[in-house]
CSV table of C-alpha atoms in Angstrom, one decimal:
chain,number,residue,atom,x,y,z
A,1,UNK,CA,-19.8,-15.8,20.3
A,2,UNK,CA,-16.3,-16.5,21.7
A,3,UNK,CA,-16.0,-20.1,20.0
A,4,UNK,CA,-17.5,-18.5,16.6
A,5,UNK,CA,-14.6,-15.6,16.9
A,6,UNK,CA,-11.5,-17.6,18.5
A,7,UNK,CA,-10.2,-18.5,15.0
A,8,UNK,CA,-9.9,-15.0,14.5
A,9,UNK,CA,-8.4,-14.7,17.9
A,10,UNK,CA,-5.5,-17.4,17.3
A,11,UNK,CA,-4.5,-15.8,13.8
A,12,UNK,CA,-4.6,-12.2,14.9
A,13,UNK,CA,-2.8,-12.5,18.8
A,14,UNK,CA,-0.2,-14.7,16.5
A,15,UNK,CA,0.2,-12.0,13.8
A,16,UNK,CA,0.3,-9.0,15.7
A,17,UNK,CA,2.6,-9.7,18.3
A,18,UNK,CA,6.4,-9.9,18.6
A,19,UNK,CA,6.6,-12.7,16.3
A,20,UNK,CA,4.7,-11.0,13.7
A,21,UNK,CA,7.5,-10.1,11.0
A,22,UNK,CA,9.9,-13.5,12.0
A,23,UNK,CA,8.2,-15.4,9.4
A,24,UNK,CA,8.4,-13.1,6.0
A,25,UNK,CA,11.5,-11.4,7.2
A,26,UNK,CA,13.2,-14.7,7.0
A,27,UNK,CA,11.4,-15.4,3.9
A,28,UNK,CA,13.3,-12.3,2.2
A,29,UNK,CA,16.3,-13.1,3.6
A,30,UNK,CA,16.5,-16.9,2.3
A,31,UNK,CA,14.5,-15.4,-1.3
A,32,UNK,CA,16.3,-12.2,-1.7
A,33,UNK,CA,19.5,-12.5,0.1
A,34,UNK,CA,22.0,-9.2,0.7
A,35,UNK,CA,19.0,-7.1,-0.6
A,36,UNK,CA,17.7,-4.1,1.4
A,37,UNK,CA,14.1,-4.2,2.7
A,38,UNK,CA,12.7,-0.8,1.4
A,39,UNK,CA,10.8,1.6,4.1
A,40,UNK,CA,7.5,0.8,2.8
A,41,UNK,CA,7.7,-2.9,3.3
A,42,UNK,CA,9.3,-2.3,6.8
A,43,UNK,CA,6.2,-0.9,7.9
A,44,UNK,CA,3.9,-3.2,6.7
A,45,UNK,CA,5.8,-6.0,8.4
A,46,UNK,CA,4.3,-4.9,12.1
A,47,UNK,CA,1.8,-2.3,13.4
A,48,UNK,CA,3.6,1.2,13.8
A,49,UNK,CA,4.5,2.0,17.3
A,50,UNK,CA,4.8,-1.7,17.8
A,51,UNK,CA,8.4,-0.9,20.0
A,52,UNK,CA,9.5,-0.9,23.3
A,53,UNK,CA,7.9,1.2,25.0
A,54,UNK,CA,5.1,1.8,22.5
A,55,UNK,CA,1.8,-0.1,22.7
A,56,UNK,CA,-0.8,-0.7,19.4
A,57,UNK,CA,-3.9,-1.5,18.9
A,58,UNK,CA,-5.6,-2.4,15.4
A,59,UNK,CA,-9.5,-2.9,14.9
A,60,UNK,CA,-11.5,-3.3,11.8
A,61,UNK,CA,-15.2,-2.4,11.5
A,62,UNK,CA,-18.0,-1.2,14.4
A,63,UNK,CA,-17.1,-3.6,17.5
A,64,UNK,CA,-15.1,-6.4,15.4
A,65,UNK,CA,-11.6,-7.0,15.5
A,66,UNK,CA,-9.4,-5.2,18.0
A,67,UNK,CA,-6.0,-6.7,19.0
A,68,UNK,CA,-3.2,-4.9,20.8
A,69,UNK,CA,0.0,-5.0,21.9
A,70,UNK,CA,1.8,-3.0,25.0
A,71,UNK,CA,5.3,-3.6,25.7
A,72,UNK,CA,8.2,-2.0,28.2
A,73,UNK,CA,6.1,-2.2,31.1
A,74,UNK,CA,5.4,-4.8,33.7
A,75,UNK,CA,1.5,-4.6,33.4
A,76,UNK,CA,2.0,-4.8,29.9
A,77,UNK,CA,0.0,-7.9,27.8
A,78,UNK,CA,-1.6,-8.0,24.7
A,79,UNK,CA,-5.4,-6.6,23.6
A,80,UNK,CA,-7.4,-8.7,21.9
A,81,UNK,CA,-11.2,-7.9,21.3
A,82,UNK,CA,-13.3,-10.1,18.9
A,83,UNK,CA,-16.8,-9.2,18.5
A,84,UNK,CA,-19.1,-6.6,19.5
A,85,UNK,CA,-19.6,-5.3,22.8
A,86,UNK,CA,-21.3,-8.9,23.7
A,87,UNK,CA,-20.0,-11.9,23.9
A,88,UNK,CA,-16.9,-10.7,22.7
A,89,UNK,CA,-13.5,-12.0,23.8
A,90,UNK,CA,-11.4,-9.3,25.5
A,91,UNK,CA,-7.9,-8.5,28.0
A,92,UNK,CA,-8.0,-5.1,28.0
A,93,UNK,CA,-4.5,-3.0,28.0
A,94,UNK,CA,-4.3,0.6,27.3
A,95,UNK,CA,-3.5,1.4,23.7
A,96,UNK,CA,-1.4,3.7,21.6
A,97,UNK,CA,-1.1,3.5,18.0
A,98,UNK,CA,-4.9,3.1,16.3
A,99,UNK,CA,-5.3,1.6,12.6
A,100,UNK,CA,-8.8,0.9,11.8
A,101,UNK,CA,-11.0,0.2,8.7
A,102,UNK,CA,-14.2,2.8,9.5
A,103,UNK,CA,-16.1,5.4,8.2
A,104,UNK,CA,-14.6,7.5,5.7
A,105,UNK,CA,-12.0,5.1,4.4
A,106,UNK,CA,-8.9,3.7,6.3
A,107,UNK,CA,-7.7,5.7,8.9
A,108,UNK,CA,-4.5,5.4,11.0
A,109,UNK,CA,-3.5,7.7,14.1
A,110,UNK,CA,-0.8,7.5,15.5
A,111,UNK,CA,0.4,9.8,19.3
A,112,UNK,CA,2.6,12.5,18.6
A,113,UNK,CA,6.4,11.6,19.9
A,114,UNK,CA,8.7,14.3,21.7
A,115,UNK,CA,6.2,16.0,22.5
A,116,UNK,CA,4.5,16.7,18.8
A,117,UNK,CA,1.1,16.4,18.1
A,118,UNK,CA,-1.0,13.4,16.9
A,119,UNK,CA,-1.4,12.7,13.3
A,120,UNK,CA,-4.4,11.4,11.7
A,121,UNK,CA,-5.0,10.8,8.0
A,122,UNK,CA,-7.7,9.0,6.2
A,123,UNK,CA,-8.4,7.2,2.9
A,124,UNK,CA,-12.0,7.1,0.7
A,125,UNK,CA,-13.4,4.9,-0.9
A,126,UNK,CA,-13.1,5.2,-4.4
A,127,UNK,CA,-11.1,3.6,-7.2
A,128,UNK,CA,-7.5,3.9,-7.1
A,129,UNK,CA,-5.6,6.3,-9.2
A,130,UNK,CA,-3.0,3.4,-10.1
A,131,UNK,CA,-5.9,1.1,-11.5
A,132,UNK,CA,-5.5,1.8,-15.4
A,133,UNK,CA,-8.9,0.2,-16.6
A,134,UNK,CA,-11.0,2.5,-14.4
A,135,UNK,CA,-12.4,5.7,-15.0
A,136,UNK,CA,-11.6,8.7,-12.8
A,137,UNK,CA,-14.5,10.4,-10.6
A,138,UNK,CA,-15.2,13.6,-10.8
A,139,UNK,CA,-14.5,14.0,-6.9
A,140,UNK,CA,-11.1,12.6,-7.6
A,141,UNK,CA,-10.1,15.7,-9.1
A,142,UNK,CA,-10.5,18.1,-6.1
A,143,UNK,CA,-8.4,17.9,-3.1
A,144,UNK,CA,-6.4,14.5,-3.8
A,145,UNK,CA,-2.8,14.3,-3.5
A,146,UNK,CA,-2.9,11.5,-5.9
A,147,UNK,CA,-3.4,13.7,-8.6
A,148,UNK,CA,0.1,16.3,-8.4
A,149,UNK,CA,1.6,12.7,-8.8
A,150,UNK,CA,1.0,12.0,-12.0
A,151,UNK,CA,3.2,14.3,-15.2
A,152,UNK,CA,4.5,13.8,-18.2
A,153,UNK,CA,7.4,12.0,-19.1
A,154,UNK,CA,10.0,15.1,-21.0
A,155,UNK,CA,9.2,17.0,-17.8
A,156,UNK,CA,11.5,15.1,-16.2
A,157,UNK,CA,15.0,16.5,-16.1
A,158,UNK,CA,17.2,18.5,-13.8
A,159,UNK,CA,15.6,21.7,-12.7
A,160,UNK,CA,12.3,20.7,-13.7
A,161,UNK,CA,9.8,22.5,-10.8
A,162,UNK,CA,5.8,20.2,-10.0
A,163,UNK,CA,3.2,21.2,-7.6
A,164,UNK,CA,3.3,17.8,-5.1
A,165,UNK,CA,2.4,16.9,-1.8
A,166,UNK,CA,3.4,14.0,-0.2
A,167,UNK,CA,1.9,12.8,2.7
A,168,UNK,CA,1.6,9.8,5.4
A,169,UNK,CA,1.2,6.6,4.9
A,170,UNK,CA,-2.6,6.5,5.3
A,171,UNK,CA,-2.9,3.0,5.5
A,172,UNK,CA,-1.4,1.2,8.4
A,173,UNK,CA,-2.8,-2.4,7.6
A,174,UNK,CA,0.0,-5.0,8.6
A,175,UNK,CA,1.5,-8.2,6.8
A,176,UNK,CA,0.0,-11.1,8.3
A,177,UNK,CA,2.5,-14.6,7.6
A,178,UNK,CA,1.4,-16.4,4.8
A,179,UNK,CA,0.1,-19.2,6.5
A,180,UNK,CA,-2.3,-17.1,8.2
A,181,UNK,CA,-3.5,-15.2,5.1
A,182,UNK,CA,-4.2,-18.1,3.2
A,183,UNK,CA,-6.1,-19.3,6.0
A,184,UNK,CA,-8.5,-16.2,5.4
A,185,UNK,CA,-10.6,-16.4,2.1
A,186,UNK,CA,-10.2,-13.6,0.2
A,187,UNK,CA,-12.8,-13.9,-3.0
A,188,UNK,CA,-16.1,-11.9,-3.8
A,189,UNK,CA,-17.9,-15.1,-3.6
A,190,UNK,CA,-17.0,-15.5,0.5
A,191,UNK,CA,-17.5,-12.1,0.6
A,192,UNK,CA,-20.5,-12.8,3.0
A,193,UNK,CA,-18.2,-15.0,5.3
A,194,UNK,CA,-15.0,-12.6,5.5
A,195,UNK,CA,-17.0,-9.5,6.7
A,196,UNK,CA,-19.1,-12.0,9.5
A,197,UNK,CA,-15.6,-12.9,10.2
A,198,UNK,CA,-14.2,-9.3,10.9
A,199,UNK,CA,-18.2,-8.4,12.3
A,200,UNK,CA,-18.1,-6.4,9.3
A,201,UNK,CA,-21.6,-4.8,8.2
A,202,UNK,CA,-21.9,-5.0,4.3
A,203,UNK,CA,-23.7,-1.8,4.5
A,204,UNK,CA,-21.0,-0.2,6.0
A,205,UNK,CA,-18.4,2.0,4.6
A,206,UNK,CA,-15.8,-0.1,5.9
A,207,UNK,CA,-17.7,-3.0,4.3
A,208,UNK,CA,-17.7,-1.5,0.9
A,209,UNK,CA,-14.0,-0.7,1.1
A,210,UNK,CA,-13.0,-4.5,1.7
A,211,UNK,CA,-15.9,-5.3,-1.4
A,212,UNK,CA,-14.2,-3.0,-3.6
A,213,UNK,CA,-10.5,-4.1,-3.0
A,214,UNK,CA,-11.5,-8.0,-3.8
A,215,UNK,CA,-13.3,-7.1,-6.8
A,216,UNK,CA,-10.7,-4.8,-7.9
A,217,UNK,CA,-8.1,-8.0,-7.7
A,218,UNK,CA,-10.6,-10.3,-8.9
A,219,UNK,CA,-11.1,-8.4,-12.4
A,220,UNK,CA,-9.0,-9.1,-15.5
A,221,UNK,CA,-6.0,-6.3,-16.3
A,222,UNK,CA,-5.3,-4.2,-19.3
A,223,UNK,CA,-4.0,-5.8,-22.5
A,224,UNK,CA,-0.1,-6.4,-21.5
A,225,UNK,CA,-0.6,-6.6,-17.6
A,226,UNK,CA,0.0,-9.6,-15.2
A,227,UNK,CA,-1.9,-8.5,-12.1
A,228,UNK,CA,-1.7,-10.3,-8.9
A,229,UNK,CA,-2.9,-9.2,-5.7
A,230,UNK,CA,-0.4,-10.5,-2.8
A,231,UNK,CA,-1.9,-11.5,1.1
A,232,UNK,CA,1.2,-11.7,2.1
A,233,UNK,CA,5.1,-10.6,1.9
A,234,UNK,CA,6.2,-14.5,0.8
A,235,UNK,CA,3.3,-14.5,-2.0
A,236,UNK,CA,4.7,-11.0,-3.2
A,237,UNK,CA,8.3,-12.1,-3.6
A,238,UNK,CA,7.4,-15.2,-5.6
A,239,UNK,CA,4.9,-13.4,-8.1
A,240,UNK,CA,7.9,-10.4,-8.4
A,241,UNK,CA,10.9,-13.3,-8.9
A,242,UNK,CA,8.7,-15.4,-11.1
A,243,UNK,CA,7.7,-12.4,-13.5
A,244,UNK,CA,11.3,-10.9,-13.3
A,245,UNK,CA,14.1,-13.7,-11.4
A,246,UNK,CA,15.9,-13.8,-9.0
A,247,UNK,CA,17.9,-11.0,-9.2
A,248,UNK,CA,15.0,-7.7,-8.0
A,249,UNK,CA,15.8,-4.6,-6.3
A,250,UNK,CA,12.4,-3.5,-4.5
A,251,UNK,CA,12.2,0.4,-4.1
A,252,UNK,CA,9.9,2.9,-2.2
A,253,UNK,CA,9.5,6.6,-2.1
A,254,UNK,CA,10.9,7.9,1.1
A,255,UNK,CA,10.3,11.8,2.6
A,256,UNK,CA,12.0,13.7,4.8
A,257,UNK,CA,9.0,14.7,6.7
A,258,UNK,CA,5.8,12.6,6.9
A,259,UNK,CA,3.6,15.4,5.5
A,260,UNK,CA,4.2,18.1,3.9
A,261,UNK,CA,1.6,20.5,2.4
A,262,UNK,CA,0.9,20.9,-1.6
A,263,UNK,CA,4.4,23.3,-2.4
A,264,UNK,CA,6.5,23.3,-5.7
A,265,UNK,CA,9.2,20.8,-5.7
A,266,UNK,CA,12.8,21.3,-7.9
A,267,UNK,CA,13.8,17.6,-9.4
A,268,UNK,CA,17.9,17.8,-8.3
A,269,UNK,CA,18.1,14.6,-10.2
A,270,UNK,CA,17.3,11.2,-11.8
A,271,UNK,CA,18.3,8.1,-12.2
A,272,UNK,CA,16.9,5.1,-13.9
A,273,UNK,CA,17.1,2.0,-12.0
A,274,UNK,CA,17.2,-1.3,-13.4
A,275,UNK,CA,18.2,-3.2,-16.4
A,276,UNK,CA,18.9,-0.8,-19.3
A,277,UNK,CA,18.5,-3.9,-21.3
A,278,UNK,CA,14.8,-4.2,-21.0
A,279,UNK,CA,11.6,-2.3,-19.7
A,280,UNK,CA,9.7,-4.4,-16.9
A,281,UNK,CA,8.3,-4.1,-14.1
A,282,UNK,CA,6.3,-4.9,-11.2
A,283,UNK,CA,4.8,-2.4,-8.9
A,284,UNK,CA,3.0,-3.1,-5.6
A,285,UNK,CA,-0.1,-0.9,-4.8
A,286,UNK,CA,-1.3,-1.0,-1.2
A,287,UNK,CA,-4.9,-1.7,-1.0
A,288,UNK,CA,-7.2,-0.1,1.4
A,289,UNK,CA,-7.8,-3.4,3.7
A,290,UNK,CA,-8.4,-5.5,7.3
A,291,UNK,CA,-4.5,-6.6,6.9
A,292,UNK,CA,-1.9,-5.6,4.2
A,293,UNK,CA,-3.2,-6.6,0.4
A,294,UNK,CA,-1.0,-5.2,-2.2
A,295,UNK,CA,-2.1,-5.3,-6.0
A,296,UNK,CA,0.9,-6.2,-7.9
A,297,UNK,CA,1.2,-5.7,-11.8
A,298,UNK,CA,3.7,-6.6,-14.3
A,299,UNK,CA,3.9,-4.4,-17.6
A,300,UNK,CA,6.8,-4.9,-20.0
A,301,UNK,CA,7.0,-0.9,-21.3
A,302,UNK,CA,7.5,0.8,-18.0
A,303,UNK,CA,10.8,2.4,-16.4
A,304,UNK,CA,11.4,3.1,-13.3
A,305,UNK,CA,13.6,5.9,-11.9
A,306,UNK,CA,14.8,7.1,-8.4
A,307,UNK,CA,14.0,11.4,-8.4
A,308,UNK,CA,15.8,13.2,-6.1
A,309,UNK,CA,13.7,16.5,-5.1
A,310,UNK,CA,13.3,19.6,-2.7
A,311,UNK,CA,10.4,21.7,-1.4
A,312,UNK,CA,10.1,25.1,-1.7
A,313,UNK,CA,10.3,24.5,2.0
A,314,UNK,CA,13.5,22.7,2.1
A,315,UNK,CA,11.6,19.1,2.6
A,316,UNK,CA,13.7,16.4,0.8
A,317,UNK,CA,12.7,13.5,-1.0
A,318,UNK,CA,13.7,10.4,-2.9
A,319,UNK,CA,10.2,9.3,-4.6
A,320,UNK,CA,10.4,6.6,-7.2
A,321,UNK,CA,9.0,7.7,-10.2
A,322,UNK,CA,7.3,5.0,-13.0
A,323,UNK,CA,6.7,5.9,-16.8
A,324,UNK,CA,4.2,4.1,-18.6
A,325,UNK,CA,5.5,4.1,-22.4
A,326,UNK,CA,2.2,3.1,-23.7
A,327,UNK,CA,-0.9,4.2,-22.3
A,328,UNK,CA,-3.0,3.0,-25.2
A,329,UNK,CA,-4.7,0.1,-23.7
A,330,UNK,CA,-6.1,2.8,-20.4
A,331,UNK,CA,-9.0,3.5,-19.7
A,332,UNK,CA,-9.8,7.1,-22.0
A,333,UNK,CA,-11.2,8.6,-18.8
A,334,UNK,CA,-8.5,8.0,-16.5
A,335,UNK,CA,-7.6,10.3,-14.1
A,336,UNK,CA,-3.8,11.0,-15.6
A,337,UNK,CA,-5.5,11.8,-19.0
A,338,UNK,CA,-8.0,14.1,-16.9
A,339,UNK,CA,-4.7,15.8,-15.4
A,340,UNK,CA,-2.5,16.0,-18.1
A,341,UNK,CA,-4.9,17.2,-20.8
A,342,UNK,CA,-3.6,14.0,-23.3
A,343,UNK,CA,-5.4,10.9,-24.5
A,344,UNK,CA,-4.5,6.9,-24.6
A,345,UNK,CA,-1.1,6.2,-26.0
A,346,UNK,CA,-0.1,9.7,-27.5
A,347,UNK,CA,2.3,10.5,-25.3
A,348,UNK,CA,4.3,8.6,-22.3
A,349,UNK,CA,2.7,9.1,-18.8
A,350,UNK,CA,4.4,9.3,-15.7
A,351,UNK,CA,3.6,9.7,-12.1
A,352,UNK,CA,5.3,9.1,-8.7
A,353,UNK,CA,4.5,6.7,-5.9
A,354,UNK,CA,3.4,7.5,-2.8
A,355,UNK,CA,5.4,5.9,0.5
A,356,UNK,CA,3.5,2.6,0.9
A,357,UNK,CA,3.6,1.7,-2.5
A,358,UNK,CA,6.9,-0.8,-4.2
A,359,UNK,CA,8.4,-0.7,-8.1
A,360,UNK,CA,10.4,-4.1,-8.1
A,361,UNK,CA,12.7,-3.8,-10.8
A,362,UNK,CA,15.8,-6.0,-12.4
A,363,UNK,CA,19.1,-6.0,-10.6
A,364,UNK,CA,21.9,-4.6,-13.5
C-alpha cells in the first residue's frame, strides 16, 4: 500500500507545502507582468490558513488523501496520510484548516480567528448554474444562493435594489503546479484510475462529484463558446492570453464580510471593464474537485462590469457582474430562464459571480 500511494505522496507533500504557489506565481509574473492577482486566485494558490502560525490539512474521500501543513512552532512538520486506515502512509501533526471532498458536496471549515466561531459551508452535487447547455433541477430552485445571482440586464443602473446573498468560498481546493497536474489524468476514460488514486469509492458522493466535473469539461459547449477546463494557474493564463492576448485584466467579486444572509442590496454603481471596442470574454468557474479545476469559456457577446453595492445591513461589495447578450443558443430550461421568467435569446441575461469565480477581460 505505501509503494502503490507514494506517487500521490511526492506530488501532494510538494504541492501543499511552502513551495506550493512559487511555481504559478512566477508564472503570472513573467506572463502577466504589473498585473494584480485578483482575491479569488490568491486563494486558490495555497490551502487557507496555510500562514505562520496556522496549520492545514486537506483530504479527499473516506481514508484517502490527507496532507497537512503546521508551521510557527518547533514541533511543527507536515501531515501526510495516503490510504485508508491500513497500510497507509502517515506523520501525524495536529491540524487546523479542513478542505475535503465528502458527503454532501465539497465542504471547507475553517477555525474561527479572534476569537469568532468556526465556519463551515458545503457544496451539492448538481449541475452548475454557470453551465448554459444544462437544464436546471427543480431542487436548484429552493435555497440556492446561486439563483439571487442571476437578473436582467436594464436592471442594472444606479439605485437599482436585488435580493442577494453572498457567501464563502465553499470550495477550498488548491492550485497544484502544472507539472504536477499534468502528471494526474484527468479524463472520463481513467476515471477508474484517478478515484483508486485518491482511494475514492465510485459509489460515493465524493466519487460522483469528481465524475461529474470531468464529464462536464469533457462535453462539447454552446454554439459560440470555447470551453477549456484549466488543472492549473499556468494552463489558465495561456488559454485566457491565447483567446484574448496579452494584454487581460483578471477580476473577482470581493465582500466585505464572508457571509452574509439573503438581504436587499442598493447597486451605488457600475462600470464596464474592458475594451469598449469589442465584447469577449473569458470567465473561470471553479469546479467542485480533489485540487483546483476551473472551467473556462470564451463567448464573444458578453460584457463584463465591476458593481459596487450595499446591504440593507451595511455589507459592502464589489461583485463582478457578466451579461450574456445572446442567450439563444441556452439550454430552454436553464435555471436563469426559470428565474427570470424569459426564454432563449429574447432578452440579455445577467448574473453575478460568486468569490472563487474569474471574468478575464481586455486591457483598454
Amino acid at each position: 500500500m505505501e509503494l502503490k500511494f507514494l506517487h500521490i505522496l511526492t506530488y501532494l507533500s510538494l504541492a501543499l507545502v511552502a513551495s506550493h504557489a512559487a511555481l504559478p506565481v512566477t508564472y503570472w509574473t513573467t506572463k502577466l507582468p504589473n498585473t494584480p492577482m485578483p482575491k479569488a486566485i490568491k486563494e486558490s494558490l495555497q490551502p487557507s490558513g496555510l500562514t505562520e502560525d496556522k496549520s492545514t490539512s486537506v483530504d479527499v474521500g473516506k481514508g484517502g488523501v490527507n496532507v497537512g501543513v503546521h508551521k510557527g512552532h518547533t514541533s511543527g512538520g507536515t501531515n501526510v496520510n495516503v490510504g485508508g486506515h491500513k497500510g497507509g502512509v502517515n506523520v501525524d501533526t495536529p491540524g487546523g484548516t479542513h478542505v475535503g471532498v465528502g458527503k454532501g458536496g465539497v465542504g471547507v471549515t475553517t477555525p474561527g480567528h479572534h476569537g469568532k466561531p468556526p465556519v463551515s459551508v458545503g457544496v451539492r452535487p448538481g449541475p452548475s448554474p454557470f453551465l448554459y447547455n444544462y437544464a436546471a433541477k427543480d431542487d436548484q430552485l429552493n435555497d440556492n444562493p446561486n439563483v439571487a445571482l442571476f437578473f436582467l440586464e436594464k436592471d442594472l443602473h444606479q439605485g437599482s435594489n436585488m435580493n442577494l446573498q453572498f457567501v464563502k468560498n465553499a470550495n477550498g481546493a488548491s492550485f497544484l503546479p502544472r507539472e504536477e497536474a499534468d502528471s494526474i489524468p484527468f479524463s472520463s476514460e481513467k476515471m477508474p484510475e484517478i478515484l483508486n488514486q485518491f482511494s475514492v469509492d465510485p459509489d460515493s458522493e465524493e466519487g460522483q462529484i469528481m465524475k461529474q466535473t470531468v464529464q462536464e469539461c469533457e462535453e462539447p459547449g454552446i454554439k459560440g463558446e470555447e470551453k477549456y477546463c484549466a488543472t492549473s494557474l499556468e494552463s489558465m493564463i495561456d488559454f485566457t492570453t491565447s483567446k484574448l492576448g496579452k494584454k487581460v485584466q483578471p477580476l473577482s467579486t470581493e465582500t466585505q464580510k464572508e457571509n452574509t444572509q439573503m438581504q436587499k442590496y442598493t447597486i451605488l454603481g457600475a462600470k464596464k471593464m474592458g475594451n469598449n471596442n469589442n465584447e469577449k470574454s473569458v470567465v473561470c468557474h471553479k469546479q467542485n474537485y480533489a485540487y483546483a479545476v476551473f472551467y473556462c469559456h470564451k463567448t464573444e457577446t458578453t460584457e463584463s462590469y465591476m458593481v459596487s453595492l450595499v446591504g440593507a445591513d451595511g455589507t459592502k461589495v464589489k461583485a463582478v457582474a457578466v451579461c450574456h447578450k445572446d442567450t439563444s443558443q441556452w439550454n430552454p430550461k436553464h435555471l436563469a430562464f426559470k428565474v427570470l421568467k424569459v426564454t432563449p435569446g429574447s432578452v440579455p441575461v445577467c448574473h453575478f459571480l460568486p468569490q472563487d469565480h474569474i471574468v478575464w477581460v481586455p486591457k483598454n
